[in-house]
């Protein structure tokens, strides 16, 4: 997302281009958002100008003229050419610097495609909207969504807005007020103005409670996703003219398979509630452990499409809406789930494709020969124990789980213990204690360093590795679901899936809730 940032704009006129060393020395005393315009031989026929920024110096990039013209499309144009953490100057018709814009990372990416229209159902819940700060997304909402909104008043926070309102089309339907600071709202609002009021803030969403949403505060990522959810429509072929497919993709760089499920299934159910047929092709997760190369599809290498459709058919269908990239955390899941009550995905032939089914079948007898006499034990380690992410469920340590196994031995009547874990140390300690009574698959297991996430362990990107890692994990959970009883170290996606696949047939279940 492009944002407007404070910074200084300097002009240096010279007969000879300065060296990089001298420019680096000059920038030692400047801020990271400051920009220097170098004019070499100004006014002469062979004169030229370029811009120098700290980003271009530190990354040893060639200098160039970075200026963008002030206009309705300034933030869109900047988003197309600016690298992350870099700054660009915006100049008016007289060549004066109006503002400095910078590209920061957000989950949402706006495609600037509107064939499918905008969804105003969320914004129309509110009578008044506050757009906090001037940025790429607030400008796009101002231009595209607000003119369709049924509200009563729009409030823009930040003096920077005044530099652009003369080139942005004014909404014809609501009065617009600009406040330099957020505090000015409190001085000017009446009590009734706070009813059905939505603040849209320049912040990244987190896994948190829903109190922020209940107090009418949303992030630009969240509001842009809700508003432009179905705006990018394509027509790749002629098949299924009676269907509108919603093809879900996204960047899932740290999530495992069931973490991905949790997010994409939420989006899929919401799409169903809006009259779409959900489909999946996750090709934007190049850093994910299941991806073997850029653009690798980490959905279709493991799973089938819902509703019994084939992915090749979907690719040739009449109407395919492409999802935005969206990180559906607590608040977004809450909003989408409320809209999709009763919508459930259906896989007539099961969710796993033939390759995964064959992989699991080949290991069932080898690693779980007597499921009817086996206790299944799920212990999450690695990230969950050593480097827990915010708001992840706490997991019981190995010692507590082993104590519970000892209690269960006298009550649950089992001969074998099947262990499902990704943690190498846990597996080794369990094997040392239980010996030949312990069963576990040949999946790859890991040992993480302090501060290191499982997704950050270096892995060779090699064709087939992604499938192997995913199939090993899916197999481990499928065998866990077939055991007689279950003990789990805590809540997690793998537990949810084991319970789903088991279908309520466990004789005993114990889950630690710490």
Short mmCIF file of C-alpha atoms in Angstrom, two decimals, residues 271-466:
data_model
loop_
_atom_site.label_atom_id
_atom_site.label_comp_id
_atom_site.label_asym_id
_atom_site.label_seq_id
_atom_site.Cartn_x
_atom_site.Cartn_y
_atom_site.Cartn_z
CA UNK A 271 -18.60 -16.80 -1.43
CA UNK A 272 -21.25 -19.54 -1.31
CA UNK A 273 -23.50 -17.27 0.75
CA UNK A 274 -23.16 -14.65 -1.99
CA UNK A 275 -24.18 -17.09 -4.73
CA UNK A 276 -20.75 -18.23 -5.97
CA UNK A 277 -19.28 -21.71 -6.39
CA UNK A 278 -15.92 -21.73 -4.56
CA UNK A 279 -12.78 -23.16 -6.14
CA UNK A 280 -9.11 -23.17 -5.19
CA UNK A 281 -5.76 -22.65 -6.93
CA UNK A 282 -3.13 -21.46 -4.48
CA UNK A 283 -0.25 -20.34 -6.69
CA UNK A 284 0.96 -17.21 -4.85
CA UNK A 285 2.66 -18.92 -1.90
CA UNK A 286 6.17 -19.34 -3.27
CA UNK A 287 7.76 -19.32 0.21
CA UNK A 288 5.45 -21.99 1.61
CA UNK A 289 7.08 -25.32 2.49
CA UNK A 290 4.71 -27.12 0.10
CA UNK A 291 5.73 -25.02 -2.92
CA UNK A 292 8.50 -26.40 -5.14
CA UNK A 293 8.88 -23.42 -7.50
CA UNK A 294 7.39 -19.99 -8.18
CA UNK A 295 3.74 -20.33 -9.15
CA UNK A 296 3.48 -23.91 -7.87
CA UNK A 297 -0.16 -24.77 -7.11
CA UNK A 298 -0.15 -26.03 -3.52
CA UNK A 299 -3.87 -26.76 -3.56
CA UNK A 300 -4.36 -29.03 -6.55
CA UNK A 301 -1.26 -31.12 -5.81
CA UNK A 302 -3.10 -32.47 -2.72
CA UNK A 303 -6.82 -31.80 -3.00
CA UNK A 304 -9.88 -31.94 -5.21
CA UNK A 305 -12.22 -29.07 -5.98
CA UNK A 306 -15.49 -28.78 -4.02
CA UNK A 307 -18.87 -29.62 -5.53
CA UNK A 308 -17.29 -32.28 -7.76
CA UNK A 309 -15.91 -29.90 -10.41
CA UNK A 310 -12.52 -30.48 -11.99
CA UNK A 311 -9.91 -27.73 -11.98
CA UNK A 312 -9.37 -27.88 -15.79
CA UNK A 313 -13.11 -27.32 -16.27
CA UNK A 314 -13.06 -24.33 -13.92
CA UNK A 315 -10.19 -22.84 -15.92
CA UNK A 316 -12.39 -22.92 -19.02
CA UNK A 317 -15.58 -21.63 -17.43
CA UNK A 318 -17.67 -18.63 -18.44
CA UNK A 319 -17.45 -16.67 -15.20
CA UNK A 320 -14.49 -16.87 -12.83
CA UNK A 321 -14.04 -14.25 -10.11
CA UNK A 322 -10.50 -14.05 -8.73
CA UNK A 323 -10.11 -13.52 -5.01
CA UNK A 324 -7.97 -10.74 -3.58
CA UNK A 325 -5.08 -11.74 -1.36
CA UNK A 326 -6.55 -11.66 2.13
CA UNK A 327 -5.36 -12.66 5.56
CA UNK A 328 -8.52 -13.74 7.33
CA UNK A 329 -7.70 -13.33 10.99
CA UNK A 330 -10.07 -13.25 13.96
CA UNK A 331 -12.19 -10.23 13.07
CA UNK A 332 -12.56 -11.07 9.39
CA UNK A 333 -13.45 -14.68 10.20
CA UNK A 334 -16.07 -13.42 12.64
CA UNK A 335 -17.64 -11.12 10.03
CA UNK A 336 -17.58 -13.67 7.19
CA UNK A 337 -18.80 -16.55 9.36
CA UNK A 338 -21.85 -14.56 10.47
CA UNK A 339 -22.75 -14.00 6.81
CA UNK A 340 -22.33 -17.66 5.83
CA UNK A 341 -24.19 -19.57 8.54
CA UNK A 342 -25.47 -22.84 7.06
CA UNK A 343 -23.09 -22.82 4.08
CA UNK A 344 -20.91 -25.94 4.05
CA UNK A 345 -18.44 -27.12 1.43
CA UNK A 346 -19.05 -30.49 -0.18
CA UNK A 347 -16.58 -32.97 -1.68
CA UNK A 348 -18.55 -35.87 -3.21
CA UNK A 349 -15.41 -38.01 -3.61
CA UNK A 350 -13.54 -36.75 -0.54
CA UNK A 351 -11.17 -33.81 -0.34
CA UNK A 352 -7.91 -35.70 -1.08
CA UNK A 353 -6.85 -36.36 -4.67
CA UNK A 354 -5.81 -39.80 -5.92
CA UNK A 355 -2.10 -39.21 -5.29
CA UNK A 356 -2.65 -38.42 -1.60
CA UNK A 357 -5.09 -41.31 -1.17
CA UNK A 358 -2.54 -43.69 -2.67
CA UNK A 359 0.22 -42.31 -0.44
CA UNK A 360 -1.85 -42.84 2.72
CA UNK A 361 -3.02 -46.32 1.69
CA UNK A 362 0.58 -47.40 1.19
CA UNK A 363 1.48 -46.52 4.79
CA UNK A 364 -1.63 -47.52 6.70
CA UNK A 365 -0.68 -51.15 7.35
CA UNK A 366 2.96 -50.33 7.95
CA UNK A 367 2.53 -47.65 10.60
CA UNK A 368 -0.89 -48.43 12.12
CA UNK A 369 -1.45 -52.20 11.91
CA UNK A 370 -3.90 -52.41 14.86
CA UNK A 371 -5.91 -49.17 15.05
CA UNK A 372 -8.61 -50.79 17.18
CA UNK A 373 -6.05 -51.30 19.98
CA UNK A 374 -4.11 -48.06 19.56
CA UNK A 375 -4.10 -44.79 21.48
CA UNK A 376 -3.50 -41.81 19.19
CA UNK A 377 -1.35 -39.02 20.65
CA UNK A 378 -1.02 -35.61 18.98
CA UNK A 379 1.76 -33.39 20.38
CA UNK A 380 2.52 -30.06 18.74
CA UNK A 381 6.07 -28.84 19.34
CA UNK A 382 8.42 -26.56 17.32
CA UNK A 383 6.68 -23.17 16.91
CA UNK A 384 3.95 -23.99 19.42
CA UNK A 385 6.40 -24.70 22.25
CA UNK A 386 9.63 -22.82 21.51
CA UNK A 387 8.47 -19.78 19.50
CA UNK A 388 4.70 -19.46 19.97
CA UNK A 389 2.94 -17.01 17.68
CA UNK A 390 0.55 -14.46 19.23
CA UNK A 391 -2.82 -15.90 20.27
CA UNK A 392 -1.90 -19.48 19.31
CA UNK A 393 -3.35 -22.03 21.77
CA UNK A 394 -0.85 -23.06 24.42
CA UNK A 395 0.28 -26.69 24.18
CA UNK A 396 0.93 -29.04 27.08
CA UNK A 397 4.61 -29.99 27.51
CA UNK A 398 5.67 -33.55 26.82
CA UNK A 399 5.85 -34.46 30.52
CA UNK A 400 2.19 -33.58 31.08
CA UNK A 401 1.13 -35.57 28.04
CA UNK A 402 3.09 -38.63 29.21
CA UNK A 403 1.44 -38.39 32.66
CA UNK A 404 -1.96 -38.41 30.94
CA UNK A 405 -0.94 -41.45 28.86
CA UNK A 406 -0.06 -43.26 32.12
CA UNK A 407 -3.50 -42.45 33.53
CA UNK A 408 -5.20 -43.63 30.34
CA UNK A 409 -3.32 -46.95 30.28
CA UNK A 410 -5.25 -48.15 33.32
CA UNK A 411 -8.64 -47.04 31.96
CA UNK A 412 -8.78 -47.07 28.16
CA UNK A 413 -7.48 -50.56 27.31
CA UNK A 414 -4.96 -50.12 24.47
CA UNK A 415 -1.78 -51.97 23.50
CA UNK A 416 -0.12 -49.49 21.14
CA UNK A 417 0.57 -45.76 21.08
CA UNK A 418 0.57 -43.94 17.75
CA UNK A 419 2.39 -40.58 17.88
CA UNK A 420 1.70 -37.69 15.52
CA UNK A 421 4.24 -34.86 15.91
CA UNK A 422 6.44 -32.67 13.75
CA UNK A 423 8.98 -32.23 16.57
CA UNK A 424 12.13 -34.36 16.36
CA UNK A 425 13.02 -34.08 20.06
CA UNK A 426 9.53 -35.08 21.20
CA UNK A 427 9.57 -38.13 18.94
CA UNK A 428 13.00 -39.21 20.23
CA UNK A 429 12.01 -38.88 23.90
CA UNK A 430 8.74 -40.77 23.33
CA UNK A 431 10.61 -43.58 21.54
CA UNK A 432 13.15 -43.81 24.36
CA UNK A 433 10.35 -44.13 26.93
CA UNK A 434 7.84 -46.39 25.17
CA UNK A 435 10.15 -48.42 22.95
CA UNK A 436 8.45 -50.88 20.58
CA UNK A 437 5.01 -49.92 21.92
CA UNK A 438 5.30 -46.59 20.09
CA UNK A 439 4.27 -46.25 16.44
CA UNK A 440 5.00 -43.24 14.21
CA UNK A 441 5.32 -42.54 10.50
CA UNK A 442 8.49 -41.80 8.55
CA UNK A 443 7.58 -38.12 8.06
CA UNK A 444 10.33 -35.52 8.25
CA UNK A 445 10.58 -33.97 11.71
CA UNK A 446 12.29 -30.81 12.84
CA UNK A 447 14.21 -29.10 15.61
CA UNK A 448 13.89 -25.32 15.70
CA UNK A 449 16.30 -22.81 17.17
CA UNK A 450 15.23 -20.04 19.56
CA UNK A 451 13.40 -17.39 17.54
CA UNK A 452 13.20 -19.61 14.44
CA UNK A 453 9.83 -20.55 12.98
CA UNK A 454 9.25 -23.92 11.38
CA UNK A 455 8.60 -22.19 8.05
CA UNK A 456 12.05 -20.54 8.26
CA UNK A 457 14.06 -23.77 8.30
CA UNK A 458 16.10 -23.84 5.06
CA UNK A 459 14.77 -26.41 2.60
CA UNK A 460 15.85 -27.29 -0.89
CA UNK A 461 13.32 -26.23 -3.50
CA UNK A 462 13.14 -29.40 -5.53
CA UNK A 463 10.30 -30.83 -7.57
CA UNK A 464 8.39 -33.34 -5.47
CA UNK A 465 9.59 -32.13 -2.06
CA UNK A 466 6.48 -30.04 -1.46
#
